[in-house]
Amino acid sequence: MSRYDALGLDRFLCRYRGMDVCPVNGVTLHIEGLFDFTAKSTDHDEITDAFRLRILVPDKFPRYIPLVDELDGRIPRWGAYHINPDGSLCLGSRLRLLATLASDPTLIGFAKNCLVPFLFAISRKLQQGGDFAFGELAHGSFGEIADYMNLFGLETVDQVKRTILYLGMKKRRAIDCRAHVGAVDGWVYAASIGELEDFGS
């Protein structure tokens, strides 16, 4: 199976027909074009919109998250619209995105579960104002720590630090450390960590 087959590139390009592969030096896959979507949630009405995007997919995807830029300047370049300092879209914390991707680690999975919800929230905010549709994190380390506490059911910053350390370890050593990471609901916590072991190491 080729790398592009594993990524589900053909399915992605078939679904998002305005997107196309661009030539690029190196191993990063460069996809660019008009990304159209229709989405709704239980609390918000359906929205159909399209943004011109550049998606740079690293060769180690899904362990590394694609970098996404909005090219027409529709999204204001400041923090309230979750734009990173380099101009890329802030889709969420890395571990949250990895956890989201775990169930479908393909480009379609990334688009459906990571990119479309963000663009839905952005489009709604641009059209109607107000807060993000699904809530939002504080920026920087504070927001990441809060998200990791929520993601893993942790209670302290120290537990977050030890969890991140655990995820960076090789599996054999990490198994010995699992019991010492945090005194939380062991089954839920272990399942959450287990989903990310292959992605995080």
PDB file of C-alpha atoms in Angstrom:
ATOM      1  CA  MET A   1       0.000   0.000   0.000  1.00  0.00           C
ATOM      2  CA  SER A   2       1.402   3.401  -0.965  1.00  0.00           C
ATOM      3  CA  ARG A   3       1.599   6.308   1.437  1.00  0.00           C
ATOM      4  CA  TYR A   4      -1.146   8.122  -0.485  1.00  0.00           C
ATOM      5  CA  ASP A   5      -3.426   5.081  -0.232  1.00  0.00           C
ATOM      6  CA  ALA A   6      -2.886   4.988   3.536  1.00  0.00           C
ATOM      7  CA  LEU A   7      -3.718   8.682   3.747  1.00  0.00           C
ATOM      8  CA  GLY A   8      -6.910   8.180   1.750  1.00  0.00           C
ATOM      9  CA  LEU A   9      -5.809  10.930  -0.639  1.00  0.00           C
ATOM     10  CA  ASP A  10      -8.040   9.830  -3.521  1.00  0.00           C
ATOM     11  CA  ARG A  11     -11.117   9.745  -1.269  1.00  0.00           C
ATOM     12  CA  PHE A  12     -10.242  13.197   0.072  1.00  0.00           C
ATOM     13  CA  LEU A  13      -9.847  14.687  -3.423  1.00  0.00           C
ATOM     14  CA  CYS A  14     -13.071  13.003  -4.566  1.00  0.00           C
ATOM     15  CA  ARG A  15     -15.014  14.469  -1.635  1.00  0.00           C
ATOM     16  CA  TYR A  16     -13.417  17.930  -1.744  1.00  0.00           C
ATOM     17  CA  ARG A  17     -13.303  18.511  -5.485  1.00  0.00           C
ATOM     18  CA  GLY A  18     -12.037  22.064  -5.189  1.00  0.00           C
ATOM     19  CA  MET A  19      -8.807  20.811  -3.617  1.00  0.00           C
ATOM     20  CA  ASP A  20      -5.804  19.603  -5.601  1.00  0.00           C
ATOM     21  CA  VAL A  21      -2.278  18.366  -4.977  1.00  0.00           C
ATOM     22  CA  CYS A  22       0.448  20.919  -5.688  1.00  0.00           C
ATOM     23  CA  PRO A  23       4.104  20.187  -6.456  1.00  0.00           C
ATOM     24  CA  VAL A  24       6.385  20.677  -3.477  1.00  0.00           C
ATOM     25  CA  ASN A  25       9.984  19.942  -2.593  1.00  0.00           C
ATOM     26  CA  GLY A  26      10.605  17.312   0.061  1.00  0.00           C
ATOM     27  CA  VAL A  27       8.192  14.806   1.557  1.00  0.00           C
ATOM     28  CA  THR A  28       5.419  17.158   2.721  1.00  0.00           C
ATOM     29  CA  LEU A  29       2.178  16.688   0.788  1.00  0.00           C
ATOM     30  CA  HIS A  30       0.847  20.070  -0.379  1.00  0.00           C
ATOM     31  CA  ILE A  31      -2.923  20.259  -1.010  1.00  0.00           C
ATOM     32  CA  GLU A  32      -4.505  23.560  -1.978  1.00  0.00           C
ATOM     33  CA  GLY A  33      -7.792  24.915  -3.267  1.00  0.00           C
ATOM     34  CA  LEU A  34     -11.373  25.743  -2.369  1.00  0.00           C
ATOM     35  CA  PHE A  35     -12.502  23.627   0.583  1.00  0.00           C
ATOM     36  CA  ASP A  36     -16.307  23.495   0.639  1.00  0.00           C
ATOM     37  CA  PHE A  37     -18.395  22.024   3.428  1.00  0.00           C
ATOM     38  CA  THR A  38     -21.874  21.809   4.876  1.00  0.00           C
ATOM     39  CA  ALA A  39     -22.189  21.243   8.611  1.00  0.00           C
ATOM     40  CA  LYS A  40     -24.542  21.663  11.532  1.00  0.00           C
ATOM     41  CA  SER A  41     -24.697  20.711  15.180  1.00  0.00           C
ATOM     42  CA  THR A  42     -27.450  19.860  17.632  1.00  0.00           C
ATOM     43  CA  ASP A  43     -27.394  23.455  18.896  1.00  0.00           C
ATOM     44  CA  HIS A  44     -26.719  25.352  15.659  1.00  0.00           C
ATOM     45  CA  ASP A  45     -28.319  25.581  12.233  1.00  0.00           C
ATOM     46  CA  GLU A  46     -26.753  24.204   9.073  1.00  0.00           C
ATOM     47  CA  ILE A  47     -24.067  26.277   7.379  1.00  0.00           C
ATOM     48  CA  THR A  48     -22.650  25.861   3.870  1.00  0.00           C
ATOM     49  CA  ASP A  49     -19.435  27.716   3.150  1.00  0.00           C
ATOM     50  CA  ALA A  50     -16.067  27.440   1.424  1.00  0.00           C
ATOM     51  CA  PHE A  51     -12.583  28.676   2.270  1.00  0.00           C
ATOM     52  CA  ARG A  52      -9.496  28.671   0.080  1.00  0.00           C
ATOM     53  CA  LEU A  53      -6.980  26.637   2.038  1.00  0.00           C
ATOM     54  CA  ARG A  54      -3.453  25.318   1.863  1.00  0.00           C
ATOM     55  CA  ILE A  55      -2.985  22.038   3.760  1.00  0.00           C
ATOM     56  CA  LEU A  56       0.565  20.811   4.338  1.00  0.00           C
ATOM     57  CA  VAL A  57       0.509  17.153   5.349  1.00  0.00           C
ATOM     58  CA  PRO A  58       3.740  15.959   7.009  1.00  0.00           C
ATOM     59  CA  ASP A  59       5.155  12.595   5.980  1.00  0.00           C
ATOM     60  CA  LYS A  60       4.593  11.356   9.552  1.00  0.00           C
ATOM     61  CA  PHE A  61       0.848  12.038   9.490  1.00  0.00           C
ATOM     62  CA  PRO A  62      -1.198  11.104  11.510  1.00  0.00           C
ATOM     63  CA  ARG A  63       1.422  11.305  14.297  1.00  0.00           C
ATOM     64  CA  TYR A  64       2.033  14.891  13.176  1.00  0.00           C
ATOM     65  CA  ILE A  65      -0.874  17.209  12.471  1.00  0.00           C
ATOM     66  CA  PRO A  66      -1.266  18.959   9.085  1.00  0.00           C
ATOM     67  CA  LEU A  67      -0.642  22.697   8.949  1.00  0.00           C
ATOM     68  CA  VAL A  68      -3.602  24.603   7.480  1.00  0.00           C
ATOM     69  CA  ASP A  69      -3.573  28.185   6.159  1.00  0.00           C
ATOM     70  CA  GLU A  70      -6.568  30.205   4.961  1.00  0.00           C
ATOM     71  CA  LEU A  71      -5.402  32.028   1.839  1.00  0.00           C
ATOM     72  CA  ASP A  72      -7.954  34.764   1.093  1.00  0.00           C
ATOM     73  CA  GLY A  73      -7.826  36.615   4.403  1.00  0.00           C
ATOM     74  CA  ARG A  74     -11.486  36.029   5.253  1.00  0.00           C
ATOM     75  CA  ILE A  75     -10.515  35.003   8.763  1.00  0.00           C
ATOM     76  CA  PRO A  76      -9.153  37.972  10.743  1.00  0.00           C
ATOM     77  CA  ARG A  77      -5.528  37.450  11.740  1.00  0.00           C
ATOM     78  CA  TRP A  78      -5.866  37.798  15.475  1.00  0.00           C
ATOM     79  CA  GLY A  79      -6.321  35.598  18.500  1.00  0.00           C
ATOM     80  CA  ALA A  80     -10.100  35.793  18.845  1.00  0.00           C
ATOM     81  CA  TYR A  81     -10.329  33.880  15.553  1.00  0.00           C
ATOM     82  CA  HIS A  82      -7.763  31.277  16.596  1.00  0.00           C
ATOM     83  CA  ILE A  83      -4.976  32.077  14.180  1.00  0.00           C
ATOM     84  CA  ASN A  84      -1.464  31.038  15.217  1.00  0.00           C
ATOM     85  CA  PRO A  85       1.423  33.542  15.138  1.00  0.00           C
ATOM     86  CA  ASP A  86       2.648  31.936  11.878  1.00  0.00           C
ATOM     87  CA  GLY A  87      -0.767  32.564  10.272  1.00  0.00           C
ATOM     88  CA  SER A  88      -1.940  28.936  10.357  1.00  0.00           C
ATOM     89  CA  LEU A  89      -5.294  27.890  11.807  1.00  0.00           C
ATOM     90  CA  CYS A  90      -5.290  26.886  15.473  1.00  0.00           C
ATOM     91  CA  LEU A  91      -7.448  23.762  15.253  1.00  0.00           C
ATOM     92  CA  GLY A  92      -6.864  22.731  18.873  1.00  0.00           C
ATOM     93  CA  SER A  93      -4.230  21.307  21.164  1.00  0.00           C
ATOM     94  CA  ARG A  94      -1.984  18.644  19.647  1.00  0.00           C
ATOM     95  CA  LEU A  95      -3.106  15.846  21.956  1.00  0.00           C
ATOM     96  CA  ARG A  96      -6.772  16.699  21.436  1.00  0.00           C
ATOM     97  CA  LEU A  97      -6.268  16.522  17.671  1.00  0.00           C
ATOM     98  CA  LEU A  98      -4.370  13.231  17.971  1.00  0.00           C
ATOM     99  CA  ALA A  99      -7.160  11.782  20.105  1.00  0.00           C
ATOM    100  CA  THR A 100      -9.731  12.953  17.559  1.00  0.00           C
ATOM    101  CA  LEU A 101      -7.749  11.458  14.675  1.00  0.00           C
ATOM    102  CA  ALA A 102      -7.290   8.102  16.400  1.00  0.00           C
ATOM    103  CA  SER A 103     -10.678   6.784  15.241  1.00  0.00           C
ATOM    104  CA  ASP A 104     -10.053   7.676  11.566  1.00  0.00           C
ATOM    105  CA  PRO A 105      -6.372   8.534  10.893  1.00  0.00           C
ATOM    106  CA  THR A 106      -6.899   9.569   7.254  1.00  0.00           C
ATOM    107  CA  LEU A 107      -7.228  12.871   5.428  1.00  0.00           C
ATOM    108  CA  ILE A 108     -11.011  12.415   5.364  1.00  0.00           C
ATOM    109  CA  GLY A 109     -10.937  11.851   9.136  1.00  0.00           C
ATOM    110  CA  PHE A 110      -8.832  14.976   9.598  1.00  0.00           C
ATOM    111  CA  ALA A 111     -11.152  17.040   7.411  1.00  0.00           C
ATOM    112  CA  LYS A 112     -14.384  15.738   8.934  1.00  0.00           C
ATOM    113  CA  ASN A 113     -13.395  15.667  12.598  1.00  0.00           C
ATOM    114  CA  CYS A 114     -10.793  18.436  12.947  1.00  0.00           C
ATOM    115  CA  LEU A 115     -11.058  20.923  10.085  1.00  0.00           C
ATOM    116  CA  VAL A 116     -14.795  21.132   9.349  1.00  0.00           C
ATOM    117  CA  PRO A 117     -15.823  21.763  12.999  1.00  0.00           C
ATOM    118  CA  PHE A 118     -13.296  24.604  13.167  1.00  0.00           C
ATOM    119  CA  LEU A 119     -14.453  26.134   9.881  1.00  0.00           C
ATOM    120  CA  PHE A 120     -18.093  25.715  10.920  1.00  0.00           C
ATOM    121  CA  ALA A 121     -17.395  27.678  14.107  1.00  0.00           C
ATOM    122  CA  ILE A 122     -15.412  30.313  12.192  1.00  0.00           C
ATOM    123  CA  SER A 123     -18.085  30.698   9.508  1.00  0.00           C
ATOM    124  CA  ARG A 124     -20.814  31.040  12.117  1.00  0.00           C
ATOM    125  CA  LYS A 125     -18.766  33.629  14.024  1.00  0.00           C
ATOM    126  CA  LEU A 126     -18.097  35.619  10.837  1.00  0.00           C
ATOM    127  CA  GLN A 127     -21.784  35.570   9.863  1.00  0.00           C
ATOM    128  CA  GLN A 128     -23.443  35.993  13.245  1.00  0.00           C
ATOM    129  CA  GLY A 129     -20.779  37.145  15.701  1.00  0.00           C
ATOM    130  CA  GLY A 130     -20.699  35.865  19.237  1.00  0.00           C
ATOM    131  CA  ASP A 131     -18.696  33.040  20.729  1.00  0.00           C
ATOM    132  CA  PHE A 132     -17.308  29.966  19.017  1.00  0.00           C
ATOM    133  CA  ALA A 133     -19.954  27.300  18.442  1.00  0.00           C
ATOM    134  CA  PHE A 134     -18.207  24.604  20.475  1.00  0.00           C
ATOM    135  CA  GLY A 135     -16.471  26.718  23.094  1.00  0.00           C
ATOM    136  CA  GLU A 136     -12.838  27.690  22.973  1.00  0.00           C
ATOM    137  CA  LEU A 137      -9.596  27.320  24.870  1.00  0.00           C
ATOM    138  CA  ALA A 138      -7.441  30.048  26.295  1.00  0.00           C
ATOM    139  CA  HIS A 139      -4.360  30.657  24.171  1.00  0.00           C
ATOM    140  CA  GLY A 140      -0.906  29.285  24.896  1.00  0.00           C
ATOM    141  CA  SER A 141       0.170  26.887  27.623  1.00  0.00           C
ATOM    142  CA  PHE A 142      -2.745  27.710  29.931  1.00  0.00           C
ATOM    143  CA  GLY A 143      -5.285  26.602  27.343  1.00  0.00           C
ATOM    144  CA  GLU A 144      -3.355  23.446  26.481  1.00  0.00           C
ATOM    145  CA  ILE A 145      -3.078  22.435  30.128  1.00  0.00           C
ATOM    146  CA  ALA A 146      -6.812  22.981  30.648  1.00  0.00           C
ATOM    147  CA  ASP A 147      -7.573  20.900  27.561  1.00  0.00           C
ATOM    148  CA  TYR A 148      -5.324  18.031  28.691  1.00  0.00           C
ATOM    149  CA  MET A 149      -6.974  18.026  32.111  1.00  0.00           C
ATOM    150  CA  ASN A 150     -10.337  17.674  30.395  1.00  0.00           C
ATOM    151  CA  LEU A 151      -9.131  15.146  27.824  1.00  0.00           C
ATOM    152  CA  PHE A 152      -7.614  12.733  30.346  1.00  0.00           C
ATOM    153  CA  GLY A 153      -9.751  13.475  33.394  1.00  0.00           C
ATOM    154  CA  LEU A 154      -6.805  14.932  35.315  1.00  0.00           C
ATOM    155  CA  GLU A 155      -6.984  17.267  38.283  1.00  0.00           C
ATOM    156  CA  THR A 156      -3.573  18.937  38.616  1.00  0.00           C
ATOM    157  CA  VAL A 157      -0.905  20.524  36.437  1.00  0.00           C
ATOM    158  CA  ASP A 158       1.590  17.982  37.796  1.00  0.00           C
ATOM    159  CA  GLN A 159      -0.559  15.125  36.456  1.00  0.00           C
ATOM    160  CA  VAL A 160      -0.605  16.836  33.055  1.00  0.00           C
ATOM    161  CA  LYS A 161       3.194  17.116  33.042  1.00  0.00           C
ATOM    162  CA  ARG A 162       3.631  13.454  33.947  1.00  0.00           C
ATOM    163  CA  THR A 163       1.095  12.402  31.317  1.00  0.00           C
ATOM    164  CA  ILE A 164       2.969  14.305  28.607  1.00  0.00           C
ATOM    165  CA  LEU A 165       6.224  12.738  29.805  1.00  0.00           C
ATOM    166  CA  TYR A 166       4.569   9.310  29.675  1.00  0.00           C
ATOM    167  CA  LEU A 167       3.362   9.828  26.112  1.00  0.00           C
ATOM    168  CA  GLY A 168       6.897  10.674  25.004  1.00  0.00           C
ATOM    169  CA  MET A 169       8.357   7.430  26.377  1.00  0.00           C
ATOM    170  CA  LYS A 170       8.917   4.195  24.505  1.00  0.00           C
ATOM    171  CA  LYS A 171       6.066   1.756  25.186  1.00  0.00           C
ATOM    172  CA  ARG A 172       8.099  -0.751  27.216  1.00  0.00           C
ATOM    173  CA  ARG A 173       9.215   1.862  29.726  1.00  0.00           C
ATOM    174  CA  ALA A 174       5.874   3.680  29.723  1.00  0.00           C
ATOM    175  CA  ILE A 175       3.927   0.572  30.788  1.00  0.00           C
ATOM    176  CA  ASP A 176       5.897   0.531  34.044  1.00  0.00           C
ATOM    177  CA  CYS A 177       5.000   4.176  34.678  1.00  0.00           C
ATOM    178  CA  ARG A 178       1.275   4.078  33.949  1.00  0.00           C
ATOM    179  CA  ALA A 179       0.248   3.446  37.553  1.00  0.00           C
ATOM    180  CA  HIS A 180       2.181   6.477  38.775  1.00  0.00           C
ATOM    181  CA  VAL A 181       0.772   9.107  36.415  1.00  0.00           C
ATOM    182  CA  GLY A 182      -2.373  10.096  38.264  1.00  0.00           C
ATOM    183  CA  ALA A 183      -4.945   8.912  40.751  1.00  0.00           C
ATOM    184  CA  VAL A 184      -7.993   9.297  38.528  1.00  0.00           C
ATOM    185  CA  ASP A 185     -10.534   6.941  37.022  1.00  0.00           C
ATOM    186  CA  GLY A 186      -8.105   4.242  35.943  1.00  0.00           C
ATOM    187  CA  TRP A 187     -10.164   2.607  33.202  1.00  0.00           C
ATOM    188  CA  VAL A 188     -11.181   5.781  31.394  1.00  0.00           C
ATOM    189  CA  TYR A 189      -7.745   7.294  31.814  1.00  0.00           C
ATOM    190  CA  ALA A 190      -5.893   4.184  30.662  1.00  0.00           C
ATOM    191  CA  ALA A 191      -8.135   3.889  27.610  1.00  0.00           C
ATOM    192  CA  SER A 192      -7.493   7.514  26.683  1.00  0.00           C
ATOM    193  CA  ILE A 193      -3.743   7.110  27.040  1.00  0.00           C
ATOM    194  CA  GLY A 194      -3.806   3.810  25.158  1.00  0.00           C
ATOM    195  CA  GLU A 195      -5.438   5.409  22.128  1.00  0.00           C
ATOM    196  CA  LEU A 196      -2.565   7.866  21.867  1.00  0.00           C
ATOM    197  CA  GLU A 197       0.437   5.622  22.518  1.00  0.00           C
ATOM    198  CA  ASP A 198       1.037   4.837  18.853  1.00  0.00           C
ATOM    199  CA  PHE A 199       0.614   8.489  17.911  1.00  0.00           C
ATOM    200  CA  GLY A 200       2.684  10.032  20.661  1.00  0.00           C
ATOM    201  CA  SER A 201       5.787   7.832  20.646  1.00  0.00           C
TER     202      SER A 201
END
